[in-house]
Short mmCIF file of C-alpha atoms in Angstrom, two decimals:
data_model
loop_
_atom_site.label_atom_id
_atom_site.label_comp_id
_atom_site.label_asym_id
_atom_site.label_seq_id
_atom_site.Cartn_x
_atom_site.Cartn_y
_atom_site.Cartn_z
CA UNK A 215 24.27 129.55 168.74
CA UNK A 216 25.92 132.92 167.94
CA UNK A 217 24.75 134.74 171.06
CA UNK A 218 24.67 138.54 170.49
CA UNK A 219 26.07 139.91 167.26
CA UNK A 220 26.54 143.46 166.18
CA UNK A 221 26.89 145.06 162.78
CA UNK A 222 29.09 146.85 161.76
CA UNK A 223 32.24 146.41 163.82
CA UNK A 224 33.68 149.74 162.86
CA UNK A 225 32.38 152.90 161.25
CA UNK A 226 33.60 156.41 160.52
CA UNK A 227 31.02 159.13 160.01
CA UNK A 228 31.15 162.79 159.23
CA UNK A 229 29.23 165.23 161.41
CA UNK A 230 25.59 165.30 160.43
CA UNK A 231 25.55 161.87 158.73
CA UNK A 232 23.13 159.25 159.84
CA UNK A 233 23.52 155.51 160.44
CA UNK A 234 21.94 152.52 162.06
CA UNK A 235 23.63 149.90 164.27
CA UNK A 236 22.11 146.45 164.18
CA UNK A 237 22.03 144.09 167.12
CA UNK A 238 20.78 140.51 166.85
CA UNK A 239 20.41 137.87 169.48
CA UNK A 240 19.43 134.19 169.06
CA UNK A 241 18.74 133.33 172.70
CA UNK A 242 15.07 134.33 172.68
CA UNK A 243 15.73 136.99 175.30
CA UNK A 244 13.00 139.46 176.17
CA UNK A 245 15.25 142.34 177.25
CA UNK A 246 17.72 144.07 174.97
CA UNK A 247 19.97 147.07 175.72
CA UNK A 248 22.26 149.63 174.00
CA UNK A 249 25.20 150.99 175.91
CA UNK A 250 28.00 153.32 175.05
CA UNK A 251 31.46 152.95 176.62
CA UNK A 252 33.76 155.95 177.05
CA UNK A 253 37.08 156.04 178.91
CA UNK A 254 36.70 156.40 182.67
CA UNK A 255 32.97 156.27 182.55
CA UNK A 256 32.15 152.65 182.38
CA UNK A 257 29.09 151.63 180.36
CA UNK A 258 26.15 153.97 180.14
CA UNK A 259 22.67 152.85 179.09
CA UNK A 260 21.33 154.64 176.03
CA UNK A 261 18.04 152.80 175.50
CA UNK A 262 16.55 149.50 176.36
CA UNK A 263 13.62 147.29 175.38
CA UNK A 264 11.64 144.95 177.53
CA UNK A 265 9.93 143.24 174.57
CA UNK A 266 8.99 143.41 170.93
CA UNK A 267 7.55 146.76 170.02
CA UNK A 268 8.53 148.38 173.37
CA UNK A 269 11.51 150.67 174.11
CA UNK A 270 12.50 153.04 176.86
CA UNK A 271 15.16 155.70 177.52
CA UNK A 272 18.17 154.98 179.59
CA UNK A 273 20.73 157.39 181.04
CA UNK A 274 21.98 159.08 177.92
CA UNK A 275 19.27 158.86 175.20
CA UNK A 276 19.74 162.25 173.54
CA UNK A 277 20.72 162.01 169.88
CA UNK A 278 19.70 158.37 169.54
CA UNK A 279 16.63 156.49 168.55
CA UNK A 280 15.87 152.76 168.71
CA UNK A 281 13.41 150.25 167.39
CA UNK A 282 12.47 146.69 168.30
CA UNK A 283 10.25 145.44 165.49
CA UNK A 284 11.29 141.89 165.94
CA UNK A 285 12.10 140.16 169.26
CA UNK A 286 15.59 139.13 168.06
CA UNK A 287 16.67 142.54 166.69
CA UNK A 288 17.31 145.87 168.34
CA UNK A 289 18.38 148.81 166.15
CA UNK A 290 20.13 151.94 167.31
CA UNK A 291 19.92 155.00 165.05
CA UNK A 292 21.90 158.22 164.90
CA UNK A 293 19.96 160.71 162.86
CA UNK A 294 22.58 163.42 162.77
CA UNK A 295 25.95 162.22 164.16
CA UNK A 296 28.01 164.57 166.32
CA UNK A 297 31.65 164.17 167.45
CA UNK A 298 30.39 163.65 171.01
CA UNK A 299 28.90 160.39 169.81
CA UNK A 300 32.37 158.97 169.11
CA UNK A 301 32.39 155.89 171.31
CA UNK A 302 32.26 152.16 171.44
CA UNK A 303 28.65 150.86 171.41
CA UNK A 304 27.66 147.61 172.99
CA UNK A 305 24.43 145.73 172.60
CA UNK A 306 23.28 143.22 175.32
CA UNK A 307 20.32 141.00 176.00
CA UNK A 308 18.95 139.18 179.00
CA UNK A 309 16.37 136.62 180.08
CA UNK A 310 13.52 137.38 182.41
CA UNK A 311 13.04 133.78 183.38
CA UNK A 312 14.19 133.07 186.91
CA UNK A 313 14.22 129.36 186.10
CA UNK A 314 16.69 129.83 183.27
CA UNK A 315 19.67 130.04 185.57
CA UNK A 316 20.68 133.17 183.74
CA UNK A 317 18.17 135.49 185.40
CA UNK A 318 19.21 139.11 184.89
CA UNK A 319 22.62 138.13 183.42
CA UNK A 320 23.30 140.33 180.42
CA UNK A 321 25.07 138.87 177.42
CA UNK A 322 27.10 141.32 175.41
CA UNK A 323 27.94 141.68 171.75
CA UNK A 324 31.54 142.42 170.57
CA UNK A 325 30.95 146.08 170.15
CA UNK A 326 30.87 148.68 167.42
CA UNK A 327 33.60 151.31 167.33
CA UNK A 328 32.18 154.54 165.94
CA UNK A 329 34.20 157.67 165.12
CA UNK A 330 32.46 160.86 164.13
CA UNK A 331 34.67 163.42 162.52
CA UNK B 135 19.62 156.84 193.21
CA UNK B 136 21.52 153.56 192.80
CA UNK B 137 25.20 153.82 192.02
CA UNK B 138 28.27 151.64 191.79
CA UNK B 139 31.78 152.80 192.84
CA UNK B 140 34.92 151.03 191.91
CA UNK B 141 37.45 152.42 194.26
CA UNK B 142 40.53 151.98 192.05
CA UNK B 143 40.77 153.05 188.46
CA UNK B 144 44.03 151.07 187.97
CA UNK B 145 45.59 148.23 189.83
CA UNK B 146 49.15 147.17 188.89
CA UNK B 147 50.26 143.85 190.33
CA UNK B 148 53.04 141.28 189.71
CA UNK B 149 52.33 137.89 188.32
CA UNK B 150 51.41 135.24 190.96
CA UNK B 151 50.57 137.91 193.52
CA UNK B 152 47.07 138.13 195.03
CA UNK B 153 44.71 140.88 193.97
CA UNK B 154 41.55 142.51 195.20
CA UNK B 155 39.42 144.83 193.10
CA UNK B 156 37.05 146.81 195.24
CA UNK B 157 33.36 147.62 194.54
CA UNK B 158 30.83 149.45 196.62
CA UNK B 159 27.23 150.02 195.71
CA UNK B 160 24.42 152.17 197.00
CA UNK B 161 20.89 150.85 196.92
CA UNK B 162 17.97 150.75 199.26
CA UNK B 163 16.40 147.79 197.61
CA UNK B 164 17.36 144.18 196.85
CA UNK B 165 20.09 143.88 194.32
CA UNK B 166 21.84 141.37 192.15
CA UNK B 167 25.52 141.96 191.76
CA UNK B 168 27.90 141.09 188.92
CA UNK B 169 31.48 141.32 187.85
CA UNK B 170 32.29 141.46 184.18
CA UNK B 171 35.72 141.34 182.42
CA UNK B 172 36.62 143.00 179.23
CA UNK B 173 39.78 141.91 177.43
CA UNK B 174 41.36 144.35 175.02
CA UNK B 175 39.20 145.08 171.96
CA UNK B 176 36.52 142.63 173.08
CA UNK B 177 33.04 142.74 174.59
CA UNK B 178 32.16 142.08 178.17
CA UNK B 179 32.21 138.59 179.69
CA UNK B 180 30.53 137.55 182.91
CA UNK B 181 33.03 136.56 185.59
CA UNK B 182 30.56 135.84 188.42
CA UNK B 183 27.27 136.92 189.88
CA UNK B 184 25.48 137.09 193.20
CA UNK B 185 21.68 136.54 193.12
CA UNK B 186 21.06 135.00 196.55
CA UNK B 187 22.31 132.39 199.00
CA UNK B 188 26.01 132.04 199.94
CA UNK B 189 27.77 135.40 200.14
CA UNK B 190 30.95 133.93 198.72
CA UNK B 191 30.60 133.50 195.00
CA UNK B 192 33.09 131.69 192.82
CA UNK B 193 33.49 132.48 189.15
CA UNK B 194 35.53 131.62 186.13
CA UNK B 195 39.34 131.83 185.85
CA UNK B 196 39.84 131.38 189.62
CA UNK B 197 38.08 134.63 190.66
CA UNK B 198 35.76 134.93 193.63
CA UNK B 199 33.80 137.72 195.25
CA UNK B 200 32.17 138.24 198.64
CA UNK B 201 28.80 140.01 199.04
CA UNK B 202 28.82 142.08 202.18
CA UNK B 203 25.42 143.56 202.80
CA UNK B 204 26.32 145.64 205.87
CA UNK B 205 29.23 147.27 204.01
CA UNK B 206 27.35 147.32 200.66
CA UNK B 207 30.42 145.85 199.04
CA UNK B 208 31.19 143.17 196.44
CA UNK B 209 34.98 142.96 196.19
CA UNK B 210 36.63 140.73 193.63
CA UNK B 211 39.61 138.62 194.60
CA UNK B 212 42.05 136.19 193.03
CA UNK B 213 44.83 134.49 195.12
CA UNK B 214 47.35 134.33 192.30
CA UNK B 215 47.03 136.31 189.06
CA UNK B 216 48.45 135.51 185.63
CA UNK B 217 49.58 137.79 182.76
CA UNK B 218 46.39 136.71 180.97
CA UNK B 219 44.27 138.39 183.67
CA UNK B 220 45.28 141.76 182.33
CA UNK B 221 41.95 143.37 181.43
CA UNK B 222 39.38 145.84 182.57
CA UNK B 223 36.95 144.71 185.24
CA UNK B 224 33.52 146.16 185.78
CA UNK B 225 31.30 145.80 188.79
CA UNK B 226 27.57 146.07 188.14
CA UNK B 227 24.33 145.97 190.06
CA UNK B 228 20.91 145.14 188.75
CA UNK B 229 18.17 147.19 190.31
CA UNK B 230 14.62 145.87 190.10
CA UNK B 231 11.74 148.18 189.38
CA UNK B 232 8.03 147.58 189.69
CA UNK B 233 6.58 145.50 186.94
CA UNK B 234 9.64 143.26 186.95
CA UNK B 235 11.78 145.54 184.85
CA UNK B 236 15.44 145.88 185.75
CA UNK B 237 18.43 147.96 184.86
CA UNK B 238 22.12 147.15 185.09
CA UNK B 239 24.28 149.95 186.55
CA UNK B 240 27.96 149.77 185.96
CA UNK B 241 30.96 151.11 187.82
CA UNK B 242 33.61 153.03 185.95
CA UNK B 243 35.88 150.05 185.70
CA UNK B 244 39.20 148.96 187.17
CA UNK B 245 42.13 148.29 184.85
CA UNK B 246 44.15 145.36 186.12
CA UNK B 247 47.71 145.28 184.81
CA UNK B 248 49.70 142.16 185.65
CA UNK B 249 53.44 142.49 185.26
CA UNK B 250 55.99 139.70 184.91
#
């Protein structure tokens, strides 16, 4: 049981380049999330998904797109990277089952450190 | 709008001393409350959570937190800290929306530095 995994761990991009961050979870969770972490700002929600094929905007969605084609995967895309997107990106997932004992607890991946030059 | 305020951005403390990390939230609806810890260069790990029931919640590594509804607070405490507790701590609140959807709102974090 690997939990939540993220690929890649590190990436350096030039302004205008595109890339996709992959998040995978093996806990059969319905909900998945993408956050960015910046110094002094905690974690801010970029996009989230409440189920396969469904996504929604979070607090800071501009410049990002997401897709949830399979329940276990949640992809975050940057179409044209900007220096303001330099950050650490975290993926998380959570269960909607109250009986699971983990209701609403979010499980986090190890993060992807992205630098945009 | 719901928000979480962590009152201290940094807390320095000596080893074996007690510590309290303060967290206040604003919400007009029922909430679930969490404390997460982030060790250097790692992801977030759940320390403890309050869903319902007893207002004193015990977590891992000797931490505990008390939910105070009247003061809308969820302060984290440990009676005796270790060097290994040096990390960043995040308070978070889950806000439920209609349809069963929920979002997790994080505070800005408190950096706990334990000195020998």
